[in-house]
XYZ file of C-alpha atoms in Angstrom:
716
model
C -33.315 -99.720 -199.312
C -36.659 -101.345 -199.938
C -38.902 -99.725 -202.472
C -41.878 -99.602 -200.092
C -41.568 -98.337 -196.516
C -44.063 -98.816 -193.777
C -45.996 -95.692 -192.890
C -45.019 -95.256 -189.253
C -41.197 -95.256 -189.455
C -41.135 -92.857 -192.377
C -43.553 -90.436 -190.717
C -41.643 -90.551 -187.443
C -38.180 -90.097 -188.892
C -38.685 -87.820 -191.884
C -41.604 -85.588 -190.949
C -40.477 -82.554 -188.883
C -42.370 -81.432 -185.828
C -45.262 -79.037 -186.223
C -44.177 -75.765 -187.796
C -45.257 -72.345 -186.647
C -47.275 -70.088 -188.934
C -44.536 -67.451 -188.879
C -41.967 -69.875 -190.172
C -44.334 -71.157 -192.804
C -44.864 -67.678 -194.180
C -41.200 -66.749 -194.053
C -40.303 -68.952 -196.968
C -42.215 -66.708 -199.346
C -39.405 -64.185 -199.157
C -36.668 -66.784 -198.983
C -35.244 -66.046 -202.424
C -34.097 -68.686 -204.837
C -34.427 -72.303 -203.811
C -32.486 -75.436 -204.499
C -29.180 -74.988 -206.261
C -28.544 -77.068 -209.340
C -26.794 -79.725 -207.335
C -29.836 -80.349 -205.106
C -32.483 -81.229 -207.691
C -31.650 -82.987 -210.923
C -33.490 -81.228 -213.680
C -34.450 -82.869 -216.949
C -31.322 -82.327 -219.058
C -31.457 -79.644 -221.717
C -29.987 -82.027 -224.263
C -29.069 -81.216 -227.835
C -32.083 -83.085 -229.184
C -34.514 -80.901 -227.252
C -32.648 -77.747 -228.289
C -32.904 -78.883 -231.894
C -36.631 -79.547 -231.517
C -37.191 -76.014 -230.206
C -35.977 -74.711 -233.583
C -38.221 -76.994 -235.622
C -40.984 -75.509 -237.732
C -43.749 -77.406 -235.947
C -42.713 -75.967 -232.577
C -42.389 -72.453 -233.971
C -45.810 -72.615 -235.647
C -47.398 -73.914 -232.459
C -45.854 -71.103 -230.409
C -47.109 -68.517 -232.911
C -50.649 -69.866 -232.607
C -50.419 -69.769 -228.808
C -49.361 -66.129 -228.957
C -52.739 -65.415 -230.576
C -54.707 -67.144 -227.824
C -56.270 -63.834 -226.797
C -58.123 -63.709 -230.125
C -58.648 -67.390 -230.821
C -61.223 -68.509 -233.350
C -62.507 -72.037 -234.049
C -60.315 -72.070 -237.158
C -57.155 -71.251 -235.199
C -58.005 -73.837 -232.557
C -58.490 -76.445 -235.272
C -55.052 -75.611 -236.651
C -53.525 -75.974 -233.213
C -55.317 -79.292 -232.701
C -53.894 -80.556 -235.984
C -50.378 -79.506 -235.001
C -50.740 -81.174 -231.616
C -51.456 -84.562 -233.183
C -48.202 -84.520 -235.162
C -45.998 -83.137 -232.383
C -43.638 -85.623 -230.759
C -43.182 -85.621 -226.947
C -39.824 -83.751 -227.193
C -41.523 -81.133 -229.357
C -44.361 -80.729 -226.840
C -41.745 -80.249 -224.141
C -40.063 -77.604 -226.296
C -43.387 -75.766 -226.669
C -43.978 -75.846 -222.917
C -40.498 -74.547 -222.250
C -40.906 -71.724 -224.762
C -44.218 -70.681 -223.211
C -42.852 -70.832 -219.662
C -40.099 -68.363 -220.518
C -42.693 -65.595 -220.632
C -45.591 -66.981 -218.588
C -45.675 -70.292 -216.753
C -49.464 -70.048 -216.466
C -49.737 -69.977 -220.259
C -47.624 -73.131 -220.448
C -49.903 -74.856 -217.944
C -53.032 -73.763 -219.833
C -51.623 -75.269 -223.035
C -50.768 -78.436 -221.092
C -54.368 -78.725 -219.832
C -55.901 -77.876 -223.210
C -53.775 -80.458 -225.019
C -54.541 -83.165 -222.488
C -58.279 -82.756 -223.071
C -58.060 -83.263 -226.829
C -59.467 -86.399 -228.456
C -57.016 -89.179 -229.274
C -54.131 -87.463 -227.523
C -52.409 -88.141 -224.222
C -49.290 -86.555 -222.820
C -46.237 -88.778 -222.572
C -44.641 -89.237 -219.127
C -41.689 -86.994 -220.030
C -44.141 -84.162 -220.811
C -45.540 -84.433 -217.283
C -41.995 -84.323 -215.941
C -41.241 -81.221 -217.989
C -44.371 -79.447 -216.753
C -43.557 -80.192 -213.130
C -39.987 -79.042 -213.656
C -41.133 -75.728 -215.116
C -43.653 -75.155 -212.318
C -41.003 -75.857 -209.673
C -39.352 -72.564 -210.673
C -42.543 -70.631 -209.866
C -44.984 -70.159 -207.008
C -47.769 -71.928 -208.912
C -48.200 -74.731 -206.418
C -51.826 -75.459 -207.301
C -51.067 -76.316 -210.982
C -48.152 -78.468 -209.827
C -50.449 -80.318 -207.417
C -52.980 -80.897 -210.196
C -50.294 -82.294 -212.506
C -49.164 -84.680 -209.771
C -52.740 -85.804 -209.060
C -53.272 -86.475 -212.751
C -50.137 -88.607 -212.808
C -51.377 -90.605 -209.821
C -54.829 -91.045 -211.314
C -53.379 -92.358 -214.574
C -50.902 -94.585 -212.745
C -47.917 -93.044 -214.451
C -44.425 -93.601 -213.125
C -43.501 -91.298 -210.278
C -40.223 -90.914 -208.492
C -38.583 -88.678 -205.936
C -37.705 -86.156 -208.635
C -41.376 -85.447 -209.401
C -42.229 -85.066 -205.711
C -39.234 -82.759 -205.271
C -40.599 -80.452 -207.973
C -43.954 -80.312 -206.184
C -42.221 -79.547 -202.888
C -40.304 -76.650 -204.444
C -43.497 -75.133 -205.841
C -45.118 -75.169 -202.412
C -42.021 -73.736 -200.779
C -41.701 -70.863 -203.240
C -45.331 -69.954 -202.498
C -44.542 -69.736 -198.787
C -46.492 -72.896 -197.904
C -43.891 -74.714 -195.861
C -46.323 -77.078 -194.167
C -47.754 -78.174 -197.499
C -44.222 -78.650 -198.816
C -43.382 -80.949 -195.929
C -46.619 -82.910 -196.411
C -45.288 -83.955 -199.811
C -43.124 -86.437 -197.889
C -46.268 -88.110 -196.554
C -47.816 -88.111 -200.018
C -44.679 -89.733 -201.397
C -44.751 -92.410 -198.710
C -48.420 -93.203 -199.362
C -47.542 -93.513 -203.024
C -45.022 -96.220 -202.159
C -41.986 -94.209 -203.211
C -38.871 -94.693 -201.077
C -36.892 -91.593 -200.077
C -33.502 -91.041 -201.632
C -30.774 -88.460 -201.220
C -32.312 -86.157 -203.860
C -35.654 -85.593 -202.098
C -33.918 -85.355 -198.730
C -31.573 -82.651 -200.002
C -34.512 -80.697 -201.362
C -36.220 -80.953 -197.977
C -33.121 -79.710 -196.169
C -32.794 -76.817 -198.595
C -36.465 -75.870 -198.262
C -36.200 -75.786 -194.478
C -33.065 -73.652 -194.626
C -34.581 -71.066 -196.946
C -37.636 -70.962 -194.684
C -35.364 -69.929 -191.821
C -35.718 -73.249 -189.970
C -32.022 -74.054 -189.622
C -32.387 -76.209 -186.513
C -35.168 -78.218 -188.175
C -32.920 -78.756 -191.184
C -30.104 -80.067 -188.966
C -32.555 -82.324 -187.154
C -33.887 -83.617 -190.468
C -30.347 -84.399 -191.655
C -29.816 -86.456 -188.511
C -33.047 -88.373 -189.124
C -31.961 -89.236 -192.658
C -29.451 -91.769 -191.355
C -32.118 -93.563 -189.352
C -33.956 -94.512 -192.527
C -30.787 -95.489 -194.315
C -30.160 -92.304 -196.338
C -26.663 -91.009 -195.651
C -26.197 -87.230 -196.042
C -23.844 -86.388 -198.875
C -21.691 -83.362 -199.579
C -24.682 -81.466 -201.011
C -26.594 -81.940 -197.754
C -23.747 -80.599 -195.678
C -23.109 -77.709 -198.053
C -26.729 -76.625 -197.700
C -26.490 -76.803 -193.903
C -23.212 -74.864 -193.836
C -24.676 -72.167 -196.060
C -27.745 -71.956 -193.835
C -25.673 -71.657 -190.666
C -23.530 -68.926 -192.213
C -26.623 -67.016 -193.310
C -27.754 -66.719 -189.666
C -24.251 -65.830 -188.393
C -23.597 -69.226 -186.795
C -20.206 -69.540 -188.417
C -18.647 -71.471 -185.527
C -21.180 -74.262 -185.976
C -20.601 -74.152 -189.733
C -16.869 -74.698 -189.230
C -17.595 -77.516 -186.789
C -19.831 -79.169 -189.375
C -16.868 -79.426 -191.751
C -15.210 -81.552 -189.076
C -18.383 -83.623 -188.753
C -18.259 -84.318 -192.488
C -14.768 -85.758 -192.158
C -15.810 -87.891 -189.178
C -18.793 -89.294 -191.101
C -16.657 -90.253 -194.069
C -18.036 -87.541 -196.330
C -15.042 -85.523 -197.560
C -15.787 -81.816 -198.134
C -15.386 -80.383 -201.597
C -14.213 -76.913 -202.562
C -17.761 -75.531 -202.445
C -17.875 -76.463 -198.761
C -14.816 -74.388 -197.988
C -15.771 -71.589 -200.366
C -19.108 -71.163 -198.588
C -17.502 -70.730 -195.177
C -14.652 -68.600 -196.512
C -17.078 -66.321 -198.312
C -18.829 -65.522 -195.042
C -15.521 -64.982 -193.239
C -14.393 -62.625 -196.005
C -17.508 -60.514 -195.513
C -16.568 -60.169 -191.844
C -12.892 -59.419 -192.653
C -11.767 -62.460 -190.650
C -8.713 -63.075 -192.779
C -6.842 -65.143 -190.170
C -9.669 -67.685 -190.090
C -9.776 -67.717 -193.892
C -6.114 -68.675 -193.953
C -6.837 -71.341 -191.379
C -9.471 -72.816 -193.667
C -7.031 -72.758 -196.568
C -4.687 -74.830 -194.430
C -7.478 -77.246 -193.520
C -8.318 -77.666 -197.207
C -4.812 -78.978 -197.815
C -4.337 -81.041 -194.665
C -7.808 -82.491 -194.054
C -9.347 -82.838 -197.512
C -6.298 -82.857 -199.770
C -7.662 -79.895 -201.734
C -5.093 -77.349 -202.840
C -6.081 -73.693 -203.348
C -6.030 -72.908 -207.047
C -6.673 -69.860 -209.181
C -10.438 -70.195 -208.724
C -9.973 -70.143 -204.935
C -7.953 -66.951 -204.974
C -10.300 -65.286 -207.471
C -13.202 -66.023 -205.149
C -11.382 -64.541 -202.140
C -10.320 -61.438 -204.072
C -13.811 -60.756 -205.384
C -15.650 -61.323 -202.093
C -13.224 -59.176 -200.093
C -13.288 -56.407 -202.688
C -17.073 -56.508 -202.957
C -17.456 -55.849 -199.232
C -14.952 -53.000 -199.145
C -11.899 -54.841 -197.772
C -9.522 -53.568 -200.438
C -6.246 -54.097 -198.555
C -7.043 -57.714 -197.773
C -8.153 -58.341 -201.367
C -4.881 -56.857 -202.619
C -2.963 -59.064 -200.195
C -4.516 -62.224 -201.664
C -3.937 -60.869 -205.160
C -0.214 -60.544 -204.392
C -0.180 -64.023 -202.890
C -1.913 -65.410 -205.980
C 0.700 -63.838 -208.225
C 3.447 -65.206 -205.979
C 2.126 -68.693 -206.664
C 2.232 -67.942 -210.389
C -1.522 -67.845 -210.809
C -2.587 -65.411 -213.481
C -4.832 -62.618 -212.244
C -6.820 -61.185 -215.132
C -8.262 -57.706 -215.553
C -11.486 -58.788 -213.817
C -9.645 -59.522 -210.570
C -7.667 -56.276 -210.771
C -10.852 -54.347 -211.542
C -12.503 -55.698 -208.403
C -9.654 -54.389 -206.240
C -9.553 -51.064 -208.099
C -13.297 -50.625 -207.617
C -12.991 -51.358 -203.889
C -10.284 -48.702 -203.477
C -12.364 -46.207 -205.467
C -15.464 -46.790 -203.351
C -13.372 -46.093 -200.241
C -12.021 -42.894 -201.805
C -8.428 -44.152 -201.947
C -7.696 -42.984 -205.459
C -3.893 -42.964 -205.176
C -3.852 -46.728 -204.554
C -6.367 -47.268 -207.366
C -4.174 -45.361 -209.852
C -1.120 -47.338 -208.775
C -2.877 -50.617 -209.515
C -3.977 -49.361 -212.923
C -0.373 -48.408 -213.719
C 0.771 -51.796 -212.474
C -1.727 -53.530 -214.755
C -0.359 -51.658 -217.775
C 3.238 -52.496 -216.854
C 2.309 -56.190 -216.593
C 0.565 -56.075 -219.965
C -2.762 -56.784 -218.289
C -4.589 -54.022 -220.100
C -7.339 -52.331 -218.056
C -10.712 -52.548 -219.719
C -13.502 -50.000 -219.768
C -14.896 -51.372 -216.473
C -11.632 -50.645 -214.668
C -11.314 -47.137 -216.071
C -14.986 -46.388 -215.379
C -14.493 -47.339 -211.724
C -11.561 -44.880 -211.458
C -13.495 -42.089 -213.177
C -16.440 -42.676 -210.849
C -14.091 -42.727 -207.853
C -12.614 -39.321 -208.720
C -16.102 -37.935 -209.246
C -17.187 -39.241 -205.845
C -14.536 -37.134 -204.079
C -15.156 -34.120 -206.303
C -11.932 -34.247 -208.356
C -13.536 -33.705 -211.744
C -10.287 -32.642 -213.433
C -8.635 -35.924 -212.474
C -11.637 -37.791 -213.867
C -11.245 -35.947 -217.180
C -7.526 -36.798 -217.278
C -8.347 -40.445 -216.714
C -10.760 -40.393 -219.650
C -8.019 -38.926 -221.859
C -5.715 -41.638 -220.564
C -8.298 -44.191 -221.693
C -8.185 -42.901 -225.255
C -4.368 -43.012 -225.257
C -4.443 -46.670 -224.239
C -6.963 -47.567 -226.913
C -9.944 -47.918 -224.566
C -13.028 -45.955 -225.541
C -15.262 -44.660 -222.707
C -18.750 -46.105 -222.745
C -22.092 -44.884 -221.434
C -21.199 -45.842 -217.847
C -17.997 -43.783 -217.985
C -19.710 -40.678 -219.372
C -22.629 -41.016 -216.972
C -20.208 -41.196 -214.033
C -18.542 -37.978 -215.203
C -21.887 -36.219 -215.655
C -22.991 -37.385 -212.216
C -19.813 -35.946 -210.696
C -20.405 -32.608 -212.424
C -23.992 -32.493 -211.184
C -22.974 -33.248 -207.589
C -20.347 -30.490 -207.832
C -23.043 -27.985 -208.814
C -22.000 -27.873 -212.479
C -25.156 -29.324 -213.991
C -25.155 -26.771 -216.831
C -21.755 -28.069 -217.921
C -23.045 -31.642 -217.688
C -26.052 -30.666 -219.826
C -23.746 -29.197 -222.445
C -21.653 -32.386 -222.533
C -24.817 -34.434 -222.881
C -25.938 -32.366 -225.860
C -22.518 -32.852 -227.477
C -22.627 -36.632 -227.073
C -23.151 -37.124 -230.804
C -19.874 -35.389 -231.594
C -17.996 -37.699 -229.230
C -19.673 -40.820 -230.593
C -21.506 -42.015 -227.517
C -25.237 -42.427 -226.966
C -26.831 -41.351 -223.657
C -29.176 -43.706 -221.832
C -32.236 -42.981 -219.722
C -30.022 -43.061 -216.621
C -27.783 -40.386 -218.143
C -30.741 -38.067 -218.670
C -32.032 -38.807 -215.165
C -28.675 -37.817 -213.648
C -28.780 -34.398 -215.336
C -32.471 -33.927 -214.556
C -31.898 -34.523 -210.836
C -28.843 -32.256 -210.934
C -30.933 -29.312 -212.158
C -33.652 -30.177 -209.641
C -31.219 -30.143 -206.711
C -29.912 -26.752 -207.869
C -33.448 -25.382 -208.009
C -33.391 -24.950 -211.808
C -36.739 -26.569 -212.383
C -37.338 -25.125 -215.865
C -34.085 -26.658 -217.089
C -35.011 -29.938 -215.392
C -38.302 -29.996 -217.309
C -36.395 -29.296 -220.520
C -34.219 -32.356 -219.867
C -37.355 -34.474 -219.460
C -38.764 -33.058 -222.711
C -35.598 -34.013 -224.607
C -35.594 -37.358 -222.845
C -39.092 -38.041 -224.176
C -38.052 -36.998 -227.680
C -35.254 -39.590 -227.577
C -37.741 -42.314 -226.635
C -36.810 -42.561 -222.941
C -39.455 -42.392 -220.221
C -38.825 -41.116 -216.694
C -40.187 -43.264 -213.890
C -43.164 -42.249 -211.792
C -40.800 -41.595 -208.875
C -38.657 -39.217 -210.930
C -41.770 -37.434 -212.214
C -43.075 -37.135 -208.679
C -39.827 -35.627 -207.390
C -39.981 -32.901 -210.019
C -43.700 -32.322 -209.434
C -43.071 -32.021 -205.702
C -40.260 -29.502 -206.299
C -42.547 -27.369 -208.485
C -45.338 -27.470 -205.914
C -42.894 -26.614 -203.138
C -41.953 -23.442 -205.028
C -45.627 -22.526 -205.247
C -46.113 -23.546 -208.886
C -48.795 -26.256 -208.810
C -50.125 -25.078 -212.177
C -46.784 -25.744 -213.828
C -46.610 -29.080 -212.016
C -49.996 -30.031 -213.460
C -48.956 -28.994 -216.977
C -45.735 -31.000 -216.648
C -47.617 -34.077 -215.462
C -50.110 -33.832 -218.323
C -47.259 -33.381 -220.826
C -45.569 -36.546 -219.552
C -48.859 -38.422 -219.681
C -49.537 -37.337 -223.266
C -46.092 -38.649 -224.304
C -46.817 -42.119 -222.921
C -45.279 -41.870 -219.432
C -46.873 -43.851 -216.631
C -48.689 -41.495 -214.260
C -50.033 -42.963 -211.036
C -52.244 -41.803 -208.181
C -49.266 -40.540 -206.187
C -48.407 -38.047 -208.939
C -51.969 -36.732 -208.926
C -51.970 -36.563 -205.136
C -48.768 -34.493 -205.127
C -50.292 -31.927 -207.491
C -53.549 -31.912 -205.519
C -51.561 -31.255 -202.350
C -49.751 -28.418 -204.118
C -53.046 -26.765 -205.105
C -54.392 -27.299 -201.582
C -51.404 -25.551 -200.005
C -51.983 -22.604 -202.341
C -55.651 -22.497 -201.322
C -56.835 -23.304 -204.857
C -59.402 -25.907 -203.825
C -61.329 -25.760 -207.083
C -58.294 -26.955 -209.030
C -57.662 -29.647 -206.417
C -61.250 -30.902 -206.644
C -61.065 -30.776 -210.445
C -57.965 -32.978 -210.403
C -59.760 -35.365 -208.075
C -62.524 -35.681 -210.654
C -59.919 -36.239 -213.377
C -58.640 -39.187 -211.367
C -62.062 -40.822 -211.563
C -62.367 -40.145 -215.271
C -58.950 -41.693 -215.996
C -59.851 -44.875 -214.069
C -57.176 -44.145 -211.476
C -58.971 -44.552 -208.194
C -57.872 -42.067 -205.517
C -56.367 -43.639 -202.442
C -56.828 -42.687 -198.808
C -53.910 -40.223 -198.957
C -55.570 -38.279 -201.772
C -58.835 -38.022 -199.885
C -57.084 -37.021 -196.668
C -55.222 -34.189 -198.421
C -58.428 -32.756 -199.914
C -60.415 -33.187 -196.694
C -57.711 -31.353 -194.766
C -57.743 -28.482 -197.274
C -61.553 -28.219 -197.180
C -61.567 -28.268 -193.391
C -58.901 -25.577 -193.254
C -61.132 -23.311 -195.337
C -64.170 -24.120 -193.180
C -65.961 -26.034 -195.929
C -66.868 -28.861 -193.587
C -70.042 -29.856 -195.406
C -68.039 -30.659 -198.544
C -65.410 -32.389 -196.437
C -68.088 -34.580 -194.870
C -69.497 -35.543 -198.259
C -66.009 -36.387 -199.495
C -65.334 -38.643 -196.504
C -68.655 -40.401 -197.067
C -67.778 -40.886 -200.734
C -64.435 -42.356 -199.684
C -66.133 -44.807 -197.318
C -68.719 -45.796 -199.917
C -65.910 -46.692 -202.317
C -64.519 -49.131 -199.765
C -61.413 -47.096 -198.898
C -60.349 -47.654 -195.297
C -59.438 -44.515 -193.314
C -55.990 -44.451 -191.724
C -54.773 -42.955 -188.474
C -53.754 -39.809 -190.369
C -57.281 -39.523 -191.788
C -58.753 -39.696 -188.293
C -56.339 -37.088 -186.969
C -57.052 -34.761 -189.884
C -60.815 -34.989 -189.472
C -60.619 -34.593 -185.693
C -58.320 -31.577 -185.896
C -60.346 -29.670 -188.478
C -63.782 -30.315 -186.967
C -62.633 -29.584 -183.423
C -60.966 -26.417 -184.667
C -64.305 -25.187 -186.013
C -66.213 -26.396 -182.935
C -68.603 -28.672 -184.857
C -68.422 -31.567 -182.398
C -71.807 -33.105 -183.192
C -71.049 -33.303 -186.914
C -67.671 -34.787 -186.016
C -69.226 -37.517 -183.871
C -71.656 -38.477 -186.632
C -68.806 -38.683 -189.139
C -66.618 -40.680 -186.750
C -69.389 -43.239 -186.267
C -69.421 -43.853 -190.029
C -65.624 -44.065 -190.170
C -65.465 -46.457 -187.197
C -67.920 -48.761 -188.938
C -65.327 -49.101 -191.714
C -62.116 -49.112 -189.632
C -62.105 -49.398 -185.835
C -59.785 -47.127 -183.838
C -59.910 -47.522 -180.063
C -58.284 -44.189 -179.229
C -60.467 -42.051 -181.490
C -62.469 -40.399 -178.693
C -59.318 -39.936 -176.651
C -57.930 -37.933 -179.539
C -61.101 -35.838 -179.747
C -60.994 -34.950 -176.038
C -57.277 -34.190 -176.088
C -57.655 -31.998 -179.195
C -60.585 -30.095 -177.651
C -58.548 -29.538 -174.493
C -55.630 -28.249 -176.533
C -57.983 -25.816 -178.300
C -59.438 -24.655 -174.976
C -62.896 -26.162 -175.543
C -63.002 -28.100 -172.291
C -66.778 -28.131 -171.836
C -67.213 -29.957 -175.145
C -64.424 -32.304 -174.087
C -66.100 -33.024 -170.746
C -69.336 -33.973 -172.516
C -67.485 -36.813 -174.263
C -65.922 -38.234 -171.110
C -68.422 -41.095 -170.889
C -67.318 -42.387 -174.316
C -63.739 -42.646 -173.120
C -64.495 -44.304 -169.786
C -66.256 -47.230 -171.463
C -63.000 -49.156 -171.824
C -61.115 -47.888 -168.749
C -57.662 -48.406 -170.219
C -54.386 -46.723 -169.374
C -54.800 -44.474 -172.405
C -58.192 -43.424 -171.012
C -56.523 -42.474 -167.740
C -54.023 -40.321 -169.620
C -56.869 -38.546 -171.438
C -58.687 -37.937 -168.152
C -55.533 -36.417 -166.657
C -55.281 -34.011 -169.613
C -58.913 -32.993 -169.055
C -58.328 -32.548 -165.295
C -55.297 -30.343 -165.891
C -57.255 -28.273 -168.423
C -60.012 -27.624 -165.866
C -57.489 -26.935 -163.111
C -55.509 -24.444 -165.231
C -58.710 -22.463 -165.736
C -59.548 -22.483 -162.025
C -62.363 -25.024 -162.393
C -61.346 -27.366 -159.582
C -64.882 -28.704 -159.079
C -65.083 -29.997 -162.660
C -61.605 -31.502 -162.320
C -62.762 -33.229 -159.133
C -65.791 -34.626 -160.978
C -63.518 -36.166 -163.608
C -61.436 -37.851 -160.903
C -64.574 -39.211 -159.216
C -65.808 -40.712 -162.489
C -62.402 -42.359 -162.891
C -62.752 -44.010 -159.469
C -66.219 -45.265 -160.451
C -64.637 -47.003 -163.461
C -61.833 -48.502 -161.331
C -59.297 -46.128 -162.854
C -56.837 -44.661 -160.343
C -56.074 -41.008 -161.120
C -52.653 -39.472 -160.573
C -52.146 -38.816 -156.834
C -50.114 -35.631 -157.232
C -52.672 -34.190 -159.631
C -55.491 -35.060 -157.227
C -53.613 -33.368 -154.390
C -53.432 -30.192 -156.487
C -57.173 -30.435 -157.105
C -57.862 -30.958 -153.403
C -55.677 -27.977 -152.437
C -57.583 -25.779 -154.884
C -60.898 -27.010 -153.470
C -59.681 -26.188 -149.959
C -58.735 -22.641 -151.012
C -62.182 -22.222 -152.577
C -63.784 -23.694 -149.408
C -65.720 -26.267 -151.385
C -67.651 -29.016 -149.622
C -65.982 -31.704 -151.732
C -62.565 -30.787 -150.303
C -60.733 -33.806 -148.906
C -62.968 -36.441 -150.468
C -60.444 -37.382 -153.143
C -57.762 -37.975 -150.510
C -60.171 -40.188 -148.573
C -60.644 -42.369 -151.665
C -56.886 -42.897 -151.877
C -56.675 -43.704 -148.166
C -59.487 -46.245 -148.472
C -57.495 -48.045 -151.169
C -54.232 -47.801 -149.237
C -52.564 -45.851 -152.057
C -51.655 -42.600 -150.386
C -49.645 -44.269 -147.629
C -47.776 -46.349 -150.205
C -47.000 -43.208 -152.186
C -45.520 -41.503 -149.117
């Protein structure tokens, strides 16, 4: 193909149609992009690995680690090192920096490029683009590419592919596709590498049909799809449950003279295994032999066994294991362990034990992973004694239980309500020569918490902290919540402060849980004190914290303080939620302070609009029996004349009617007609009947309004 293409054909054939915003944003959560076979990375050769261990590279990396406290002297040292570094050594420095922070690598790249009498070599630019392609830092990648263009450095499809991947990882699908136009303007002809990247980017963005269309356009510009292209398409089709089309595409590959490889078949078979479609899997195995001349080997059977076992299809996995052995393929302990684990997850422990015995008889010794799966399986179904016997069996066969095995046993004891026994075993871990992990302590802590033994649970956390393990904020919050639920917010506060003093991470949610506990106990002073502590510790309260305290203040009738707290929340830029509105409306309506409520709602609406706020006020007032106050707000509701407004008016009409105030109910209906809202006919008939019994002059007028609009006849 010619090195330079004309603009029009390339734009017509390679550029997809306009993409929707939803699809463009979907690629942000697409996961990993571009398998190794799609984009050729710069090889991690032995020379570069050797350079990464050189003294110059190590000294440069040490100086860069001190960049937070740089001095002119340190910068001068780094500048001196830069001038003696070779391009492979600069690449090694960039790679070392990118392992922890790709931004730091880019900052070093920029700083070095601005130094006097130094210019990056082309391979350094390639390395920087390659490193950025594994991140979402599309703007640095774009700047590197622009610098290459400005300096007229060599550029190929590989460099543009790296830029495309950076855009795609950041969720900017349109920008990623515009790289094709940029490449064309740069005079770079498309090849199979950039086309495969484009197909893969579209697939991970959820645009499967666009990817298929793009693959068809590739031929029109002389780029024939290869096996990597088709494998990407097949994987994309399987990911959206279009397995029939994926199987048809394998036939298309054969028709187009592109023989499938084993990855092609493995991709389709993996999806079929998830769905337990074993007959179709066997059909694909036959097609591998007949169509592509590929014979199933040990790798094929290992893949089938593992995928089936992973998704809980133990019988089918065992069937392929037997077939593999029948063909004299060796199944190792990893394959057996996968089947054993699948049986254990399904609670079929008899079959799992049989396989373990079979492994021993075949001199395929089970490892600690296999035994741990069996121990965990027995614990899942509550057979703790069998789990203990299995651990003894491990010792007899020369396999020592590890942390996972012991943790599984402790978890089984805790679920069986024997957390005290689990705690005793944990304390005796030193005698049995095993070291607990943070997960082990968490298992026992949650066991005591579920049994309501909160003091013991706190003791576990205390020992956990002594051993250098830190519970997560979620685990701390669960224990705090349990203490508050038992009416012990003071102990919850002490526990939280103890964890904080030991170095645990305490967040706003933990504080909010304790504040809620004090509020439920009616101890508002302690709740307000904790709220102040949040400010002092630079942990800004969120809207949930404010809502909890406002609700507690309103419940005690301290509405003035509640109002000031809401104003403080708004001044700090915190947006009220629907729950905040409901809390404020309920408490103020309960106390009958409607005017203060309306003033506060105006300030809240200026921060966060809520269309149904006045509907909620009227409905709450009606529920509390304060219908006159509700009627005074009717004009605020009828401004929009929506269906929700009609529902609110009906509630107000029924409230008046239930109290024998038919005239007021009639007035509400008349105001609805004035706003082109049609009230409920049956409700209006009840109002009219009540007016007739009371011999009111307005009797019959509502029915006339329905007749004028032709609604009453239609209703009959």
